[in-house]
Coordinates of N, CA, C and O in Angstrom, one line a residue:
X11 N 4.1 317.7 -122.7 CA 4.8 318.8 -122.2 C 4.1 319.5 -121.1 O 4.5 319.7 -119.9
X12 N 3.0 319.9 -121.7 CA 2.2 320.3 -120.1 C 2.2 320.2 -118.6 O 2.1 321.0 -117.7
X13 N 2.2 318.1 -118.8 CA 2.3 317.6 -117.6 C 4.2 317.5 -117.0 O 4.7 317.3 -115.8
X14 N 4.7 317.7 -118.2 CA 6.2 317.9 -117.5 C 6.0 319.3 -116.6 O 6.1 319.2 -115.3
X15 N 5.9 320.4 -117.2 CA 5.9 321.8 -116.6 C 4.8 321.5 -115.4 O 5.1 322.2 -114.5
X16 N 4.0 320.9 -115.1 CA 3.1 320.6 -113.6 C 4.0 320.1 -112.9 O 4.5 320.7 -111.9
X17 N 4.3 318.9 -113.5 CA 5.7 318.8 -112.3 C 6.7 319.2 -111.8 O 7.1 319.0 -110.7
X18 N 7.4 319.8 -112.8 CA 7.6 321.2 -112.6 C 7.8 322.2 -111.7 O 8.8 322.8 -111.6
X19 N 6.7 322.4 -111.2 CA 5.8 323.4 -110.8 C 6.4 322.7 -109.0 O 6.9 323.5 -108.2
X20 N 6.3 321.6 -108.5 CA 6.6 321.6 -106.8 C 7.6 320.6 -106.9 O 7.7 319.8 -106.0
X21 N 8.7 320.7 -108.3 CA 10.1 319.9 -107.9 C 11.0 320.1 -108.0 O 11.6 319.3 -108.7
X22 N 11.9 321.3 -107.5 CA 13.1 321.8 -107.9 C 14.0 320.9 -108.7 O 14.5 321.6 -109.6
X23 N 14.4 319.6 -108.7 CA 15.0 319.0 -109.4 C 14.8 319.0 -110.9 O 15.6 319.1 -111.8
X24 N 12.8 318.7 -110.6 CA 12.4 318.2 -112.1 C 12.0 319.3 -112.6 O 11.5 319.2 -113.7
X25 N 12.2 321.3 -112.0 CA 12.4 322.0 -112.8 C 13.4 322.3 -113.3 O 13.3 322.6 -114.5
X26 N 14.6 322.3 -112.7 CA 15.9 322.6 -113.6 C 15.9 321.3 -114.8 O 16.3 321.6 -115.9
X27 N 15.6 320.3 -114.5 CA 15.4 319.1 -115.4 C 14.8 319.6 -117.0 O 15.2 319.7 -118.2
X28 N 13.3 320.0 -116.2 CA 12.7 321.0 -117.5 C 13.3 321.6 -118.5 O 13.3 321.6 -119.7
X29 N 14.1 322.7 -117.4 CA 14.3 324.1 -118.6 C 15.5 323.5 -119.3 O 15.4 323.5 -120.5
X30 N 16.9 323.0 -118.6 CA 18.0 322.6 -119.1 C 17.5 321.3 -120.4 O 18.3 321.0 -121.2
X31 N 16.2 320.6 -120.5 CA 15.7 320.4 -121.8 C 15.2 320.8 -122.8 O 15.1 320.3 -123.9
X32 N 14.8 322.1 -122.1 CA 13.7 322.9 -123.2 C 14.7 323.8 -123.5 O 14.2 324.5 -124.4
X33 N 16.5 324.3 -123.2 CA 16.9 325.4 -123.3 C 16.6 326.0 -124.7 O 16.1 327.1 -124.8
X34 N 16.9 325.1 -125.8 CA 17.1 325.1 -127.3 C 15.5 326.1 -127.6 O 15.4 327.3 -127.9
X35 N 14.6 325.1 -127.2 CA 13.1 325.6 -127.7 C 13.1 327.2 -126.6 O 12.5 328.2 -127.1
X36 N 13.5 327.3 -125.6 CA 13.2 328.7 -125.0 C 14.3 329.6 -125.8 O 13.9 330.8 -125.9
X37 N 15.3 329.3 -126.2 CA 16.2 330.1 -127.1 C 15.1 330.6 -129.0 O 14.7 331.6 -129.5
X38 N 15.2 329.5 -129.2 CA 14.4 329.6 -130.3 C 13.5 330.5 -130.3 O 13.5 331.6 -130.9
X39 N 12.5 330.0 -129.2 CA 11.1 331.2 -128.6 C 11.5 332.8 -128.7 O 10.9 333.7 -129.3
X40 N 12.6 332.6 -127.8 CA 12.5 334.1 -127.9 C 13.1 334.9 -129.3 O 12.8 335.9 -129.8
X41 N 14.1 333.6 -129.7 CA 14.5 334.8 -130.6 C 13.7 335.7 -132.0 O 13.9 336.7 -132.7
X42 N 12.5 334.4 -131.9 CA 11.3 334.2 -132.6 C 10.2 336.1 -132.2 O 9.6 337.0 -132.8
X43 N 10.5 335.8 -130.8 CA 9.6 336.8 -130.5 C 10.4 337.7 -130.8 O 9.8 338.5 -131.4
X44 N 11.8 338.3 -130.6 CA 12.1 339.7 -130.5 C 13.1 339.7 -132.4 O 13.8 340.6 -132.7
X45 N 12.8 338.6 -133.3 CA 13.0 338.6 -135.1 C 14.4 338.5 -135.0 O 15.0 338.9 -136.0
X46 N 15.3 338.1 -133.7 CA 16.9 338.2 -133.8 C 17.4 337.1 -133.2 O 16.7 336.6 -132.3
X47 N 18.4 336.6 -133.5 CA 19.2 335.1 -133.0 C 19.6 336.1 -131.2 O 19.8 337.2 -130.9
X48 N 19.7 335.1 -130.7 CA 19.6 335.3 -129.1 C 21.4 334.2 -129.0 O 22.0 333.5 -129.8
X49 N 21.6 334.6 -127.8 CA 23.1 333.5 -126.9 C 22.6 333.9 -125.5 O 22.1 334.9 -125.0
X50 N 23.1 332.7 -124.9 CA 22.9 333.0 -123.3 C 23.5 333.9 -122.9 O 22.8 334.3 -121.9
X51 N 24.6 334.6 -123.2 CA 24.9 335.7 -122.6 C 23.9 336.8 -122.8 O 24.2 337.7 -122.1
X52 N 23.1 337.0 -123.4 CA 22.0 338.6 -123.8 C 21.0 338.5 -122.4 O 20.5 337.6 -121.7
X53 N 21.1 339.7 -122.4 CA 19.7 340.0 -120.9 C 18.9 339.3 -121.2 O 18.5 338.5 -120.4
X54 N 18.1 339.4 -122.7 CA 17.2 338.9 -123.1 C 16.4 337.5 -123.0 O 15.2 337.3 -122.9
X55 N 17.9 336.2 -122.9 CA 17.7 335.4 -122.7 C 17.5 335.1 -121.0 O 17.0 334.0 -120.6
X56 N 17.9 336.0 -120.3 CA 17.9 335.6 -119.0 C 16.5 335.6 -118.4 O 15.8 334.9 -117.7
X57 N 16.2 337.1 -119.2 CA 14.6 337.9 -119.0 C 13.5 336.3 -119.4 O 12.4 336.0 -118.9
X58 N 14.1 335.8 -120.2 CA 13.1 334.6 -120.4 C 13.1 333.3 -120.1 O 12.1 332.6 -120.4
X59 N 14.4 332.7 -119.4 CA 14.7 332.2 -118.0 C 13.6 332.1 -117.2 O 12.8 331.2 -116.8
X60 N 13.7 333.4 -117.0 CA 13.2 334.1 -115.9 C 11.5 333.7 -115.7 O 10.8 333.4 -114.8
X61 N 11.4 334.0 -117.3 CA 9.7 334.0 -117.5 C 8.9 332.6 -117.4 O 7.7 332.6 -117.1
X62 N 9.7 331.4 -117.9 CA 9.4 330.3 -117.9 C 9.5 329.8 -116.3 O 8.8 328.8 -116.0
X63 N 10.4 330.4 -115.3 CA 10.4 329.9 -114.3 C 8.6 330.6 -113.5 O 7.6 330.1 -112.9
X64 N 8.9 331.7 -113.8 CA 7.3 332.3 -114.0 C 6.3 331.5 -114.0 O 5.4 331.4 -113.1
X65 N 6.3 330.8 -115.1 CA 5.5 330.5 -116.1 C 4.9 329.1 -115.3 O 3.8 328.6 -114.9
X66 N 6.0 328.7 -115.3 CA 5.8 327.0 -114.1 C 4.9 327.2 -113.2 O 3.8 326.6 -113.2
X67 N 5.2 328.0 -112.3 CA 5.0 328.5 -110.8 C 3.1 328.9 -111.2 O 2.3 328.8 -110.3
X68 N 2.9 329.3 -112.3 CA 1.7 330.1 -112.8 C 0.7 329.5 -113.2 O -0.5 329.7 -113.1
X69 N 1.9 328.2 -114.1 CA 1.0 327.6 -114.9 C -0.5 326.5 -114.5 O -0.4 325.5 -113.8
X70 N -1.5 326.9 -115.0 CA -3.0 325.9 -114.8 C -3.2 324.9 -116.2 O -4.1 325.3 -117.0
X71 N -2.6 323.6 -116.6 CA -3.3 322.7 -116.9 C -4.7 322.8 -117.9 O -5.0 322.4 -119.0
X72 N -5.4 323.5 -116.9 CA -6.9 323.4 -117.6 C -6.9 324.4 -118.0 O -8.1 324.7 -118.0
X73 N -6.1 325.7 -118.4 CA -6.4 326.9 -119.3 C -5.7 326.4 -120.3 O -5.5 327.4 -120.9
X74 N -5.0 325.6 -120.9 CA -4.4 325.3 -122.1 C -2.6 325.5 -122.0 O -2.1 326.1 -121.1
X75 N -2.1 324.9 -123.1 CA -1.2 324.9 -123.8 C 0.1 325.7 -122.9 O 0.3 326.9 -123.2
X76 N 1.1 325.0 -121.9 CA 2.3 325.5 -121.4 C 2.8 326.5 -122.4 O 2.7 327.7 -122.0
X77 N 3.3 326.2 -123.5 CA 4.2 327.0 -124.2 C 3.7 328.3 -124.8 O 4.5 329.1 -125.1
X78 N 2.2 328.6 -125.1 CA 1.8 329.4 -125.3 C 1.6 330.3 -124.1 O 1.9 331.5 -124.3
X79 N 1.2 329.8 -122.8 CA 1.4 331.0 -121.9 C 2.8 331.3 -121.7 O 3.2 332.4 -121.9
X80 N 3.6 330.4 -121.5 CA 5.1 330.7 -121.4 C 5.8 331.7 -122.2 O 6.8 332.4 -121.8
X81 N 4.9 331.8 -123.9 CA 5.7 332.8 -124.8 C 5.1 334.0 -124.3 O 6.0 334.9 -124.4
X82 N 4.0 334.5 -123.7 CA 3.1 335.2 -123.6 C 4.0 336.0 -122.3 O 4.3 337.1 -122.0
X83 N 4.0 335.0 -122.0 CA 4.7 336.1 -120.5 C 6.7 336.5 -120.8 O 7.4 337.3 -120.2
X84 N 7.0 335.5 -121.9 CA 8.3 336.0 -122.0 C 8.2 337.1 -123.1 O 9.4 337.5 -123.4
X85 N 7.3 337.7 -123.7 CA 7.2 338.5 -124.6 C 7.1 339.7 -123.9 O 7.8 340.7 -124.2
X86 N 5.8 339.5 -122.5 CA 5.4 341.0 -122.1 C 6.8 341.5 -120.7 O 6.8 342.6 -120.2
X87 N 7.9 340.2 -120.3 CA 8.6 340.2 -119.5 C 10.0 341.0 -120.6 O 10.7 341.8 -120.0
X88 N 10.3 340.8 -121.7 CA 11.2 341.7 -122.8 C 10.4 343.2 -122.8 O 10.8 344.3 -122.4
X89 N 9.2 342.9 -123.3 CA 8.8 344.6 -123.3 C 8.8 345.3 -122.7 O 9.2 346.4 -122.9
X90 N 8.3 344.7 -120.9 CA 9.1 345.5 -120.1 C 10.3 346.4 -119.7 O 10.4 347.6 -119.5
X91 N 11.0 345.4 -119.7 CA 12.5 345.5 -119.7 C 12.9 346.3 -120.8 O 13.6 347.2 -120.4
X92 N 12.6 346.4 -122.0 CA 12.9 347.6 -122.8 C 12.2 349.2 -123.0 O 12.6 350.2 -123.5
X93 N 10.9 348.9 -122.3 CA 10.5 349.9 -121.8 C 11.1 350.3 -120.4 O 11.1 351.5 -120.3
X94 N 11.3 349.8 -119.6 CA 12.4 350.3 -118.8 C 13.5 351.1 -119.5 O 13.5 352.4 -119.6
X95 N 14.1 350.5 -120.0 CA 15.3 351.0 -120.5 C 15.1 352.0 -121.7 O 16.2 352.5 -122.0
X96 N 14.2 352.3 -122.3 CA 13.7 353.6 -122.9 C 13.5 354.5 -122.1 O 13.9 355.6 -122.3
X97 N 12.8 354.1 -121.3 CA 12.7 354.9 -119.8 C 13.8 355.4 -119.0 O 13.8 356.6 -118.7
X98 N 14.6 354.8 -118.7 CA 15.7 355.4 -118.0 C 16.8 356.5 -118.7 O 17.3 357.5 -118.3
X99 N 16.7 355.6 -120.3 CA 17.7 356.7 -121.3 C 16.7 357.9 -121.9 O 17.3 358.7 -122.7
X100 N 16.0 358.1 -121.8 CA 14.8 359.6 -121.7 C 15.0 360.6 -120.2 O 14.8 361.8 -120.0
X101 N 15.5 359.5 -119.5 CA 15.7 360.3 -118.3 C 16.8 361.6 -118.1 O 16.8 362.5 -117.3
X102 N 17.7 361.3 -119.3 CA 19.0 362.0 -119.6 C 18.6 363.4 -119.9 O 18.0 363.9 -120.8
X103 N 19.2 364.3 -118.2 CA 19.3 365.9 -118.4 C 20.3 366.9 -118.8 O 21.2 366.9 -118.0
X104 N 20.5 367.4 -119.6 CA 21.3 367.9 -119.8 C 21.9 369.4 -118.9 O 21.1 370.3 -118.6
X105 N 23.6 369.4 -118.3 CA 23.8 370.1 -117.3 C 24.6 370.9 -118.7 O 25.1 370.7 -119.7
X106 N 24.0 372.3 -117.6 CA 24.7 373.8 -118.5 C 26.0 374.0 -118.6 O 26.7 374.0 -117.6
X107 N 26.6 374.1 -119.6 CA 28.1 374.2 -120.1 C 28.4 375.6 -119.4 O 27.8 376.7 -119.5
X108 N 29.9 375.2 -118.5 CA 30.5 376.5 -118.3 C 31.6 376.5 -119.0 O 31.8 375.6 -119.7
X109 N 32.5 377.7 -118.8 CA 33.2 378.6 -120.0 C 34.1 377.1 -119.8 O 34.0 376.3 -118.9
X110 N 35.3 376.9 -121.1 CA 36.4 376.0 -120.9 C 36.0 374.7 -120.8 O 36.8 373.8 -120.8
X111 N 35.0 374.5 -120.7 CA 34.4 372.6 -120.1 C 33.3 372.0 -121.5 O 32.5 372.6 -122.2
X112 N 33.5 371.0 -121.5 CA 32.7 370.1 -122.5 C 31.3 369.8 -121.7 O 31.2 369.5 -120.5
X113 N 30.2 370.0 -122.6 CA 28.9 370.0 -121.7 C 29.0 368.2 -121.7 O 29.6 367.5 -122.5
X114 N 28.1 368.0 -120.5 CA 27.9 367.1 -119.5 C 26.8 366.7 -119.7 O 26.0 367.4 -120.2
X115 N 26.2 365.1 -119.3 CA 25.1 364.6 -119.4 C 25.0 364.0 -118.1 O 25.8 363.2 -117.7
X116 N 23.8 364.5 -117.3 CA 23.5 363.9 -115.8 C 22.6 362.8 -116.7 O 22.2 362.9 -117.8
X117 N 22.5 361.6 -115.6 CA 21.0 360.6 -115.7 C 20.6 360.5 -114.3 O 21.4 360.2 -113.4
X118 N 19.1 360.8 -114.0 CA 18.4 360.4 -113.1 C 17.9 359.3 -113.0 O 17.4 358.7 -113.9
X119 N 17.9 358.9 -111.8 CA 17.0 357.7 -112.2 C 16.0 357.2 -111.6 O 15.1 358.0 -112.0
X120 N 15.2 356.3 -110.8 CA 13.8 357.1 -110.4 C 13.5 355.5 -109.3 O 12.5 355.3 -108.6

């Protein structure tokens, strides 16, 4: 598997080749990391798409084991993203109620 993801790494063909084999095992992965069944439609899954294309582009051979860097970076590429998004919904200020009106919620965003 290693030397698949090297190749990987400078052949657009034989990356999409890759992941559209590995989809199953990158689904599994993640849903493993975040304790919930995943579908291609969830951000989540895209976020780790994302991370394995990462991961190729990153990956060195002689530091070990593809799939373990691969989970590594699709774990801290979710945490992000939900720290983001904790972040943005904290950002929620509250605008002062005038007479007759239902109070209002502005979001900033940064």
């Amino acid at each position: 598997m290693n030397s698949a993801a090297n190749a990987a790494k400078t052949d657009h063909e034989a990356r999409n080749r890759f992941i559209a084999r590995e989809e199953l095992h990158i689904k599994k992965l993640t849903a493993r990391i975040l304790k919930k069944s995943i579908t291609e439609s969830d951000d989540e899954y895209a976020i780790a798409l994302s991370a394995v294309n990462e991961a190729i582009d990153r990956y060195d051979e002689a530091k070990g084991d593809f799939w373990l860097f691969a989970s590594y970076l699709i774990k801290n590429r979710i945490y992000d993203f939900y720290r983001k998004e904790n972040l943005h919904i904290s950002q929620e200020i509250p605008v002062e109620e005038k007479p007759n009106q239902t109070a209002v919620t502005e979001t900033t965003s940064r």
